[in-house]
PDB file of C-alpha atoms in Angstrom:
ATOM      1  CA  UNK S   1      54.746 111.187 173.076  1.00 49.00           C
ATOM      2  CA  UNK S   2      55.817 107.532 172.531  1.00 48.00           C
ATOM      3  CA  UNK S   3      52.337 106.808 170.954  1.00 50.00           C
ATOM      4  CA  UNK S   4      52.908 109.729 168.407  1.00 50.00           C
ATOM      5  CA  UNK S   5      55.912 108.872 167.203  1.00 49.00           C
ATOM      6  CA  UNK S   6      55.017 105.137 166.709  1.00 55.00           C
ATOM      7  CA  UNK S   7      51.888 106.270 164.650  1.00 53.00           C
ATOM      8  CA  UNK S   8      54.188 108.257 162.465  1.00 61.00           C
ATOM      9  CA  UNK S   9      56.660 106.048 161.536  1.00 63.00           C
ATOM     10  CA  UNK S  10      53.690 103.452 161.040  1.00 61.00           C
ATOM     11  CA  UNK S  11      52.417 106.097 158.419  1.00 62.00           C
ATOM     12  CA  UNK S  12      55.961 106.573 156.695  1.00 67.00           C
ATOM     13  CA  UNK S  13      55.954 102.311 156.161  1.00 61.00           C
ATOM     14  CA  UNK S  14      52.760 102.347 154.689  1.00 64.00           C
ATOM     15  CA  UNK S  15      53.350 104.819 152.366  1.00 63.00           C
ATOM     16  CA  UNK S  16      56.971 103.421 151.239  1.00 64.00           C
ATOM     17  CA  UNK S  17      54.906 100.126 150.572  1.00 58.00           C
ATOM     18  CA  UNK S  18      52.534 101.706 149.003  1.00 60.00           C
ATOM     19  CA  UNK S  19      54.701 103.594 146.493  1.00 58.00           C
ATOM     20  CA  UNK S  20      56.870  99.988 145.628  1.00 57.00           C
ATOM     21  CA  UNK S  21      53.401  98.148 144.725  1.00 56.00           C
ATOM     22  CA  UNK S  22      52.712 100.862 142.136  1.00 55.00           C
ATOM     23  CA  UNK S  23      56.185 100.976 141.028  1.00 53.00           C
ATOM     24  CA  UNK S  24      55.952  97.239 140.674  1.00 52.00           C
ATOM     25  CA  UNK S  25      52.196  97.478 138.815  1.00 52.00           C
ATOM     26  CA  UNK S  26      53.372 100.264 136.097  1.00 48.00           C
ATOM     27  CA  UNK S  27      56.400  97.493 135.190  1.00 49.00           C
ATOM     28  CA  UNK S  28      53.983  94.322 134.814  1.00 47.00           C
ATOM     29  CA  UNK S  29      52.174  96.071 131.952  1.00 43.00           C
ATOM     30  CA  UNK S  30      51.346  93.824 128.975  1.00 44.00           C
ATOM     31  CA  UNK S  31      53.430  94.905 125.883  1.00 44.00           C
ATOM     32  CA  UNK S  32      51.671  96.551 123.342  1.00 43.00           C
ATOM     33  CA  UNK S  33      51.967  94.970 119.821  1.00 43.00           C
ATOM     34  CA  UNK S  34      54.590  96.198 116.881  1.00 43.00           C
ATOM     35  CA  UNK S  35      53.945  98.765 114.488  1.00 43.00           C
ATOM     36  CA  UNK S  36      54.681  99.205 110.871  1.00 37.00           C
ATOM     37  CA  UNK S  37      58.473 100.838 112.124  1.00 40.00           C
ATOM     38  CA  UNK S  38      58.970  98.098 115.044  1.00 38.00           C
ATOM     39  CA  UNK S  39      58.130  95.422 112.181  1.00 35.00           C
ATOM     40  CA  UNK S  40      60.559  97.514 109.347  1.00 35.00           C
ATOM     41  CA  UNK S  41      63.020  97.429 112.624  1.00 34.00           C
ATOM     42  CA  UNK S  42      62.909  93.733 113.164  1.00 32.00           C
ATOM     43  CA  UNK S  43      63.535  93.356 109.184  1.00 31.00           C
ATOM     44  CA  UNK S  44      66.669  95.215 109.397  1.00 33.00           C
ATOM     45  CA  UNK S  45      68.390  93.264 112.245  1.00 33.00           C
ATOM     46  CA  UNK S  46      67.966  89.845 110.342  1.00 35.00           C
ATOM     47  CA  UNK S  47      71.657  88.335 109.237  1.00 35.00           C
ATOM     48  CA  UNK S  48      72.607  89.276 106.177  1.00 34.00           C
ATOM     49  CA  UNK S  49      72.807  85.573 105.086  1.00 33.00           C
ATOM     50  CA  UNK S  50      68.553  85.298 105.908  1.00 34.00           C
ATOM     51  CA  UNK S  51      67.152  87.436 102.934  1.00 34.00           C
ATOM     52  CA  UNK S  52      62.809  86.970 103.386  1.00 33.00           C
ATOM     53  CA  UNK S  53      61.996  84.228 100.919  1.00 33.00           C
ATOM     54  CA  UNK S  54      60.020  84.869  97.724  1.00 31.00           C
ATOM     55  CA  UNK S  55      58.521  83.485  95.104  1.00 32.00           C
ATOM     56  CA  UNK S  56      61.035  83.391  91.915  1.00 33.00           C
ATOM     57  CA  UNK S  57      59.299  84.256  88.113  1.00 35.00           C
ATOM     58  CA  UNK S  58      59.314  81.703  85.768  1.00 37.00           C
ATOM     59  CA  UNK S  59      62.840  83.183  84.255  1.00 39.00           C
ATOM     60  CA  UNK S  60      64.742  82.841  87.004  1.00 38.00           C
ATOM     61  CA  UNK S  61      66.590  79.392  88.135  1.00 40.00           C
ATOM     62  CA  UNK S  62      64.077  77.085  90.110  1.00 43.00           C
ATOM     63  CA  UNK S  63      65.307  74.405  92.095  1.00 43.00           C
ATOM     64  CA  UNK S  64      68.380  72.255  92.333  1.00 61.00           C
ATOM     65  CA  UNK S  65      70.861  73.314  89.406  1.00 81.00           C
ATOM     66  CA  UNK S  66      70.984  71.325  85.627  1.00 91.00           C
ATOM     67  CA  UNK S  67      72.581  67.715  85.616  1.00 93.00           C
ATOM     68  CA  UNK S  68      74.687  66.998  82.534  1.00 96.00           C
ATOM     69  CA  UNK S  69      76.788  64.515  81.125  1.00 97.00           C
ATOM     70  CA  UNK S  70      79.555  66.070  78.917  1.00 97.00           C
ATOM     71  CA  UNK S  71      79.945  63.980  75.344  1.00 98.00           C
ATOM     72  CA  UNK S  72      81.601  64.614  71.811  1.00 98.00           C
ATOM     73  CA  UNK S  73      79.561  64.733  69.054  1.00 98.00           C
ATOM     74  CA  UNK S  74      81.140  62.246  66.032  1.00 98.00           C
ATOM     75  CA  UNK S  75      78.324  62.247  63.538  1.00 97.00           C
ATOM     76  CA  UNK S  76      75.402  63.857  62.361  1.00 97.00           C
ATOM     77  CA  UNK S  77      72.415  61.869  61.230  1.00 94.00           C
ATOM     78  CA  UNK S  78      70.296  65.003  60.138  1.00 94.00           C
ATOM     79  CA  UNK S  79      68.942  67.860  62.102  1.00 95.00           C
ATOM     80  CA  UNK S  80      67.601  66.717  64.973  1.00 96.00           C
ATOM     81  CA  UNK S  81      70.295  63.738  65.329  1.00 97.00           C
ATOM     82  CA  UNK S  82      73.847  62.851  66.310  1.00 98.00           C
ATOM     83  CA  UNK S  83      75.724  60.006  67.494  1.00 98.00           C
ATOM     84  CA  UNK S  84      78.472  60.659  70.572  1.00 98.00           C
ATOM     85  CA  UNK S  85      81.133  59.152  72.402  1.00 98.00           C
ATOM     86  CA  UNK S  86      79.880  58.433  75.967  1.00 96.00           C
ATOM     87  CA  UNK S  87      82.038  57.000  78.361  1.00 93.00           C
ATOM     88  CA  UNK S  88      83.991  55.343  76.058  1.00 94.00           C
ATOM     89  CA  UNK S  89      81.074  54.257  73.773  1.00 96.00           C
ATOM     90  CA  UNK S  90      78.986  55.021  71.227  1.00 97.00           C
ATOM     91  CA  UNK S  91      75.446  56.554  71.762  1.00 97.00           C
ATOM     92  CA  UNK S  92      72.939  57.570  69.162  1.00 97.00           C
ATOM     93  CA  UNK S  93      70.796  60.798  70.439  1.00 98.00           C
ATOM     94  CA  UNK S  94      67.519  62.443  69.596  1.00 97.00           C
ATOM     95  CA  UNK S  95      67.066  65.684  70.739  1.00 98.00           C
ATOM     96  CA  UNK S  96      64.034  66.032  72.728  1.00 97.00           C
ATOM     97  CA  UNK S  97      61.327  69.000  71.743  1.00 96.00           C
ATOM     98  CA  UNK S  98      62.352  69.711  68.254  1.00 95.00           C
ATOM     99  CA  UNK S  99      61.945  67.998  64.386  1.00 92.00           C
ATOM    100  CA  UNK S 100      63.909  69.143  61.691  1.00 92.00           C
ATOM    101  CA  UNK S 101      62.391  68.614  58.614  1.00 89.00           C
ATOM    102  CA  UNK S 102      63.377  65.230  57.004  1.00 85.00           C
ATOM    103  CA  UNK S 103      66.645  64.292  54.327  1.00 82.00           C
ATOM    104  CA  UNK S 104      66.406  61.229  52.136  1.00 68.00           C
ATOM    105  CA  UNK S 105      65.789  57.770  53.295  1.00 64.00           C
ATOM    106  CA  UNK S 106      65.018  55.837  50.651  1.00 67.00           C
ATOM    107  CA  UNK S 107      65.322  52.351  52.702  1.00 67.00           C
ATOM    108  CA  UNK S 108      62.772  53.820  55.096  1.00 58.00           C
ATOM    109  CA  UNK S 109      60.625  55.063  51.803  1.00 62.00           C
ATOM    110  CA  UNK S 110      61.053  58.659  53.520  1.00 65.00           C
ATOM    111  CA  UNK S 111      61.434  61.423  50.947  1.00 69.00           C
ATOM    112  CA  UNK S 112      63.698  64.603  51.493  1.00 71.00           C
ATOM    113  CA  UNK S 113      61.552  67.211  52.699  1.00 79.00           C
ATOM    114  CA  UNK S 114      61.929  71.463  52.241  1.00 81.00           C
ATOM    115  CA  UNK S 115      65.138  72.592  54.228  1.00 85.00           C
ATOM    116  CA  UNK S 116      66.074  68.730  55.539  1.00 88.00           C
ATOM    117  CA  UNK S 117      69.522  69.181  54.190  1.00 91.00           C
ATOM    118  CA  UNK S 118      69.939  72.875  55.131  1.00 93.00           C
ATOM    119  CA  UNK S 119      69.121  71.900  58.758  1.00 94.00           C
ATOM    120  CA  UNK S 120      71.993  68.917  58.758  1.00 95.00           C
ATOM    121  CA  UNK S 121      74.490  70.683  57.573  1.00 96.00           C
ATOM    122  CA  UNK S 122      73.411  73.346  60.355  1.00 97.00           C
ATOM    123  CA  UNK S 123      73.979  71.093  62.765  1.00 97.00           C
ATOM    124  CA  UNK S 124      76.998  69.657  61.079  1.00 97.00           C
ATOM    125  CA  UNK S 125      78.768  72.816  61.502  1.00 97.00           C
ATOM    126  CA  UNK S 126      77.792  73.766  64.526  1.00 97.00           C
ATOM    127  CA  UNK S 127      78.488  70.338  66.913  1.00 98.00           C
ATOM    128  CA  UNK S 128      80.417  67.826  64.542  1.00 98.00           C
ATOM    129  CA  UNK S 129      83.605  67.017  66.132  1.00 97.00           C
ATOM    130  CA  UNK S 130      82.677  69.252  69.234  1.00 97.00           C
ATOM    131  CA  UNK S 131      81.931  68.587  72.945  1.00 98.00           C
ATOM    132  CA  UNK S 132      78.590  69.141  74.274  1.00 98.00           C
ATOM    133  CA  UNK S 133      76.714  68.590  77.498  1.00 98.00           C
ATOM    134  CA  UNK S 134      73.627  65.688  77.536  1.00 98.00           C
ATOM    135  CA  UNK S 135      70.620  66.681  79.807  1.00 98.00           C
ATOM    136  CA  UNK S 136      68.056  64.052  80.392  1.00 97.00           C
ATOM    137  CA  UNK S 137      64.206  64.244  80.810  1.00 97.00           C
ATOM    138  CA  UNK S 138      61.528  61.710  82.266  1.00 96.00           C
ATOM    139  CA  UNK S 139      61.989  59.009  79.612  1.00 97.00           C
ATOM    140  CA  UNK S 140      65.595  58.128  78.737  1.00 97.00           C
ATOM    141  CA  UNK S 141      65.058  56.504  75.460  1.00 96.00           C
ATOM    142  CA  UNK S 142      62.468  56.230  72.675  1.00 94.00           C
ATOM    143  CA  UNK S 143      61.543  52.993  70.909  1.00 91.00           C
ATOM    144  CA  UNK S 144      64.410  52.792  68.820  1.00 91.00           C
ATOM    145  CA  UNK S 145      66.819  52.753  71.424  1.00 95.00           C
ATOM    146  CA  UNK S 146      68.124  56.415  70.945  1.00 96.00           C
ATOM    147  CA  UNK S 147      69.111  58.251  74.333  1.00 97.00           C
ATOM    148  CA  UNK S 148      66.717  61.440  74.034  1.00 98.00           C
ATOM    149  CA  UNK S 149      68.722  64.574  75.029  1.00 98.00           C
ATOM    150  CA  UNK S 150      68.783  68.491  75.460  1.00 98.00           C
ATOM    151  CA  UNK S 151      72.164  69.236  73.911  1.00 98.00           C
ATOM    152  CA  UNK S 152      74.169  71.788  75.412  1.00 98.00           C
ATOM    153  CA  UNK S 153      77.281  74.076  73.685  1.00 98.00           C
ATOM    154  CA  UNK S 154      78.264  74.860  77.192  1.00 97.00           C
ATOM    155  CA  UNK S 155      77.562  73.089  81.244  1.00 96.00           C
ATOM    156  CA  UNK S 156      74.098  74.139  82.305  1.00 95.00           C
ATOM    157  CA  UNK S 157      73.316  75.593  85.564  1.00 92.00           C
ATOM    158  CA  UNK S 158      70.303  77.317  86.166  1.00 90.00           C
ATOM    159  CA  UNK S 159      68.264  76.402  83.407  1.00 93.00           C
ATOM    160  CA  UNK S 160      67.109  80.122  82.851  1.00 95.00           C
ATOM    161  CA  UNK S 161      65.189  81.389  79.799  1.00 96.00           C
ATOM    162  CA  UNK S 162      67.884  83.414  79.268  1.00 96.00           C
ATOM    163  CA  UNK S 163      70.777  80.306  79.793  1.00 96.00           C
ATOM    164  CA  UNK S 164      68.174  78.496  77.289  1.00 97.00           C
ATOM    165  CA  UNK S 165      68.358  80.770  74.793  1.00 97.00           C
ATOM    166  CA  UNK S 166      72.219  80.812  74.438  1.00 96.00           C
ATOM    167  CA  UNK S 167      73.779  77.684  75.539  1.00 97.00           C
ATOM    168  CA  UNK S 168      71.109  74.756  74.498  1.00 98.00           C
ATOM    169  CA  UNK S 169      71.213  73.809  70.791  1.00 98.00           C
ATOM    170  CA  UNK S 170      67.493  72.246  70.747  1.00 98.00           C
ATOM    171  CA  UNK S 171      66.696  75.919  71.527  1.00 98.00           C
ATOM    172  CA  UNK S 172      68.964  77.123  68.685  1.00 98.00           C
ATOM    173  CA  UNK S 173      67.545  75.012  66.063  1.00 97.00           C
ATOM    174  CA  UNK S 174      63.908  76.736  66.658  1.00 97.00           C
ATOM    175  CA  UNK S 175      64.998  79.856  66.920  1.00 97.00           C
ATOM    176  CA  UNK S 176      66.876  80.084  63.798  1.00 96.00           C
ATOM    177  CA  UNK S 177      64.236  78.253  62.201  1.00 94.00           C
ATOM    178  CA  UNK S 178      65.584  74.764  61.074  1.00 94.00           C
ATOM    179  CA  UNK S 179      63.328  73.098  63.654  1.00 94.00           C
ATOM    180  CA  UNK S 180      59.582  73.372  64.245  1.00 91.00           C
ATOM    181  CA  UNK S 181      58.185  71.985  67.847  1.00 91.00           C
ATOM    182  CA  UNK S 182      57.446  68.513  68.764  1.00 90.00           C
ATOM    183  CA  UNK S 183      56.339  68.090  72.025  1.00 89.00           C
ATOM    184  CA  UNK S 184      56.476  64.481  73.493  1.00 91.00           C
ATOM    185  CA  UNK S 185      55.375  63.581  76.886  1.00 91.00           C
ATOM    186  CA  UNK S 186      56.762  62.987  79.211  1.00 95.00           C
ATOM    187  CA  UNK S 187      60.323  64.886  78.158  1.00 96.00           C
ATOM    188  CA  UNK S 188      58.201  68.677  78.482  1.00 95.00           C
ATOM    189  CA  UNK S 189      60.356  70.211  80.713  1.00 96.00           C
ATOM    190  CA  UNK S 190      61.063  72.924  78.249  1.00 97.00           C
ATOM    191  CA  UNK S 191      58.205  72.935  76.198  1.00 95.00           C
ATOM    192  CA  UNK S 192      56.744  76.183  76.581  1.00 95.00           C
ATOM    193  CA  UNK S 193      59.984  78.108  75.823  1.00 97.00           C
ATOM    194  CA  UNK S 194      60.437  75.951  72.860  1.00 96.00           C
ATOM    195  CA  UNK S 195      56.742  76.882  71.948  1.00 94.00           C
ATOM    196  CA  UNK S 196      57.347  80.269  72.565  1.00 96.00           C
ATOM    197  CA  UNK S 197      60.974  80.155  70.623  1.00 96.00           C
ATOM    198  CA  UNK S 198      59.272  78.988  67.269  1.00 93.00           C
ATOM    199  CA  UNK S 199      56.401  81.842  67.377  1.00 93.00           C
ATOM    200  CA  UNK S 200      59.796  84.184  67.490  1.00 95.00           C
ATOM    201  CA  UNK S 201      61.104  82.377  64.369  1.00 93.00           C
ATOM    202  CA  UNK S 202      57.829  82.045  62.594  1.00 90.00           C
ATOM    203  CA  UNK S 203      57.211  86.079  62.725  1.00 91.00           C
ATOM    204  CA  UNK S 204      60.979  87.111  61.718  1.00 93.00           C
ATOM    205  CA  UNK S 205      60.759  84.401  58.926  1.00 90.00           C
ATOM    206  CA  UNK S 206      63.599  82.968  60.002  1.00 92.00           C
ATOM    207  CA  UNK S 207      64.902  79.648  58.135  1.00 90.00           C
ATOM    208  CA  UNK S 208      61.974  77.287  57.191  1.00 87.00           C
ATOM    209  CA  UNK S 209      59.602  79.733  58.250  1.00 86.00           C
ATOM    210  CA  UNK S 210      60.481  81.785  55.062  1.00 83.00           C
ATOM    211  CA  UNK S 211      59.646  79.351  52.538  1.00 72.00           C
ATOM    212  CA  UNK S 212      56.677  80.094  50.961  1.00 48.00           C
ATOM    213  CA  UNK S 213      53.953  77.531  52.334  1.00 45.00           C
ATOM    214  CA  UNK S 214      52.474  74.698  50.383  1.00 42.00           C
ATOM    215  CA  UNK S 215      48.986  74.776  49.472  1.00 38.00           C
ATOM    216  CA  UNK S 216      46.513  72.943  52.231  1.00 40.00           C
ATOM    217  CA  UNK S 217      44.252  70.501  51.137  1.00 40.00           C
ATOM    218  CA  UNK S 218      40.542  72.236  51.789  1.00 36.00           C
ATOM    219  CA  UNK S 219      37.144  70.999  53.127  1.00 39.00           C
ATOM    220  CA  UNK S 220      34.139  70.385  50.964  1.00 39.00           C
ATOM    221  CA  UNK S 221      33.288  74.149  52.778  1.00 42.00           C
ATOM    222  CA  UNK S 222      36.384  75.898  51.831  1.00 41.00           C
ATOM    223  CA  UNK S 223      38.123  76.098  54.691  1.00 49.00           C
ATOM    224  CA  UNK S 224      41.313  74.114  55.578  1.00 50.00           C
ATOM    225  CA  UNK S 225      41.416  71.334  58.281  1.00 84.00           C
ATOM    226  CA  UNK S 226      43.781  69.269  59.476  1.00 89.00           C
ATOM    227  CA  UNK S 227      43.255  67.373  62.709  1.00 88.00           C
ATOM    228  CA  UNK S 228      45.463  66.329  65.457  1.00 89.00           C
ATOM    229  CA  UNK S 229      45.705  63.466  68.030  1.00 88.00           C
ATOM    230  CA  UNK S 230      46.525  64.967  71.351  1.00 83.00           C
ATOM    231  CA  UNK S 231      48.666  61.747  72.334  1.00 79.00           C
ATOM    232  CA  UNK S 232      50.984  61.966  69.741  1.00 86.00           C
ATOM    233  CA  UNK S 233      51.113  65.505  69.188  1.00 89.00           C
ATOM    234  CA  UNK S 234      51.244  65.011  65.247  1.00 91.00           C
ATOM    235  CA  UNK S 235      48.253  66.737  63.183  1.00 90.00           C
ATOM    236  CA  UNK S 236      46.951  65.213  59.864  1.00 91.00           C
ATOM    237  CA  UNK S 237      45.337  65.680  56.052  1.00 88.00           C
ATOM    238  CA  UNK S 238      41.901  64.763  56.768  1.00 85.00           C
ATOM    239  CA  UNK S 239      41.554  62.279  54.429  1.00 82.00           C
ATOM    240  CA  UNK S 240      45.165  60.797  55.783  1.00 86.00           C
ATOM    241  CA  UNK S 241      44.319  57.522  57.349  1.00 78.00           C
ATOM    242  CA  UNK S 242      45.928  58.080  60.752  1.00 84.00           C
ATOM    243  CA  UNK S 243      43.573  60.965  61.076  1.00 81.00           C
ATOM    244  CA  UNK S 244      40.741  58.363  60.625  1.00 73.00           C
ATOM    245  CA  UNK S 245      42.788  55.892  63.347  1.00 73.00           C
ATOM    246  CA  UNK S 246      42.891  59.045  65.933  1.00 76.00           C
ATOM    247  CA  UNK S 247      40.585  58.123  68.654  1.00 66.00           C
ATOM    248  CA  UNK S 248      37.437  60.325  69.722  1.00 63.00           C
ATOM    249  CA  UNK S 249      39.157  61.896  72.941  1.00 64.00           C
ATOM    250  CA  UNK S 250      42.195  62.877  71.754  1.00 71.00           C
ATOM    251  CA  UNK S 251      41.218  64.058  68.159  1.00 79.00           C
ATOM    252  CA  UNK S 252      41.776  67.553  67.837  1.00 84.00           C
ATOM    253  CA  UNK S 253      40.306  70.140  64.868  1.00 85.00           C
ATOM    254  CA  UNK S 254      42.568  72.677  63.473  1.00 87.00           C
ATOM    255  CA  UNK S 255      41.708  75.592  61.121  1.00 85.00           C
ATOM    256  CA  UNK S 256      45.066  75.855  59.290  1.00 87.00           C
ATOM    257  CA  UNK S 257      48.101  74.575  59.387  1.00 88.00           C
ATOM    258  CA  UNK S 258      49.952  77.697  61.426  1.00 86.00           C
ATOM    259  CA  UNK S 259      47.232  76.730  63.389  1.00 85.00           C
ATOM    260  CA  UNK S 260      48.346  73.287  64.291  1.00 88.00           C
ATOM    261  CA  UNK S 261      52.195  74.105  64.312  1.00 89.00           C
ATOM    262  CA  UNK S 262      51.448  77.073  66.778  1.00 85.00           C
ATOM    263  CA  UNK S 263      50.290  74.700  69.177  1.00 87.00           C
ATOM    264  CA  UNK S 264      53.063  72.490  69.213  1.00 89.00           C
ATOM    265  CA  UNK S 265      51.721  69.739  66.569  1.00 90.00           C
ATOM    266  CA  UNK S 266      54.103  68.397  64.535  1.00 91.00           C
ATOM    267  CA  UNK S 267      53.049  67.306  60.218  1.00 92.00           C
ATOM    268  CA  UNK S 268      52.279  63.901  59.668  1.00 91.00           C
ATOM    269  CA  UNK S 269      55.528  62.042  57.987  1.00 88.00           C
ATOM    270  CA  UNK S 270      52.828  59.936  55.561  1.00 86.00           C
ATOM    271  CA  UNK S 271      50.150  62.618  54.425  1.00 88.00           C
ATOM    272  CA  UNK S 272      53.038  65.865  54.588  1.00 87.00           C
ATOM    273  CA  UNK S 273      50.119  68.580  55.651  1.00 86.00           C
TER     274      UNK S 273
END
């Protein structure tokens, strides 16, 4: 009898043993791998203060925001420059990105050119006597000494097209067609809006862009040609003799002058193409 009921409670231990080591094996399983509504779920339970990152468009602010140094504007030179009081002193600027056609210099021998005085008085009216906001590029100064600028109406911040379009005066000059593009490196940090703010202007004939257009001088097979250096950004007569000073690698061929203009040339100051 003994013997029989040793057996049997031998039997019950085995089999409680038996059941915890399958217990135990069903919990040790290796977890399977998220799906799409695990993943969605992970998404969701992020702090609202951890957006996913992504890559912004070309219109929206990039990067640290616009530095600016405010200034007031106490004379106007022509278009494209002003003198201000900076801290105190006075500071002669050139905005970068943009030429205004030229006013009379007769010291200089420079002649007044089509909507020179138009584009001063422009700028006159619109930032003599004001205060304005000086951003700075690569290159500080030219080689006359004048502190090379994008003049704001109002402090920058994210440097947006759309910010661009409505607070930066270099920006307003093109647009409303008293500037055409000059492109100067290295100061390019805006240089394809400004390209793309003077093709606006050119098609609504806006300002200088209505004037009807001087006849181009023509090669011997009809066709107009001006040519460009790629350093300077300035495009030439042909027979002009910087065009014959441009050097092999960085002469460029243009077909007409809209040609030259749309791609960010400026017109000689000697030979007036």
């Amino acid at each position: 009898m003994r013997s029989r009921i040793g057996l049997s409670s031998l039997a019950r231990l085995l089999l409680l043993v038996f059941a915890f080591l399958l217990l135990a094996g069903c919990g040790g399983q290796p977890q399977a791998t998220p799906g799409k509504d695990q993943t969605a779920q992970v998404v969701r339970e992020q702090p609202a203060n951890q957006a996913p990152s992504q890559t912004g468009s070309p219109e929206q602010p990039t990067g640290t925001a616009v530095k600016a140094v405010e200034a007031l504007v106490t004379s106007v030179s022509d278009g494209d420059t002003i003198h201000v009081k900076l801290n105190g002193r006075d500071k002669r600027v050139r905005m970068i990105g943009v030429n205004c056609p030229e006013i009379s210099h007769p010291d200089l021998g420079i002649k007044e050119q089509p909507y020179g005085r138009e584009a001063k008085e422009y700028t006159t009216k619109r930032l003599l006597g004001k205060k304005v906001w000086l951003e700075l590029d690569t290159q500080e100064r030219d080689r006359y000494g004048r502190l090379l600028a994008y003049v704001w109406l109002e402090p920058p911040s994210s440097g947006s097209e759309d910010e661009v379009r409505s607070k930066m005066f270099n920006a307003r000059l093109l647009l409303d067609g008293y500037a055409q593009v000059m492109t100067v490196q290295p100061n390019v940090k805006y240089a394809d809006l400004f390209v793309k703010f003077q093709r606006e202007a050119r098609e609504q004939g806006k300002g200088l862009w209505g004037l009807a257009p001087a006849a181009p001088s023509t090669s011997k097979g009809g066709e107009a040609g001006y040519i460009g250096n790629a350093r300077s950004k300035v495009f030439h007569r042909p027979d002009c003799e910087w065009a014959q000073k441009i050097a092999p690698h960085n002469r460029v061929e243009f077909r007409s002058r809209e040609e030259a203009l749309e791609a960010g040339y400026r017109p000689c100051e000697v030979c007036n193409p």
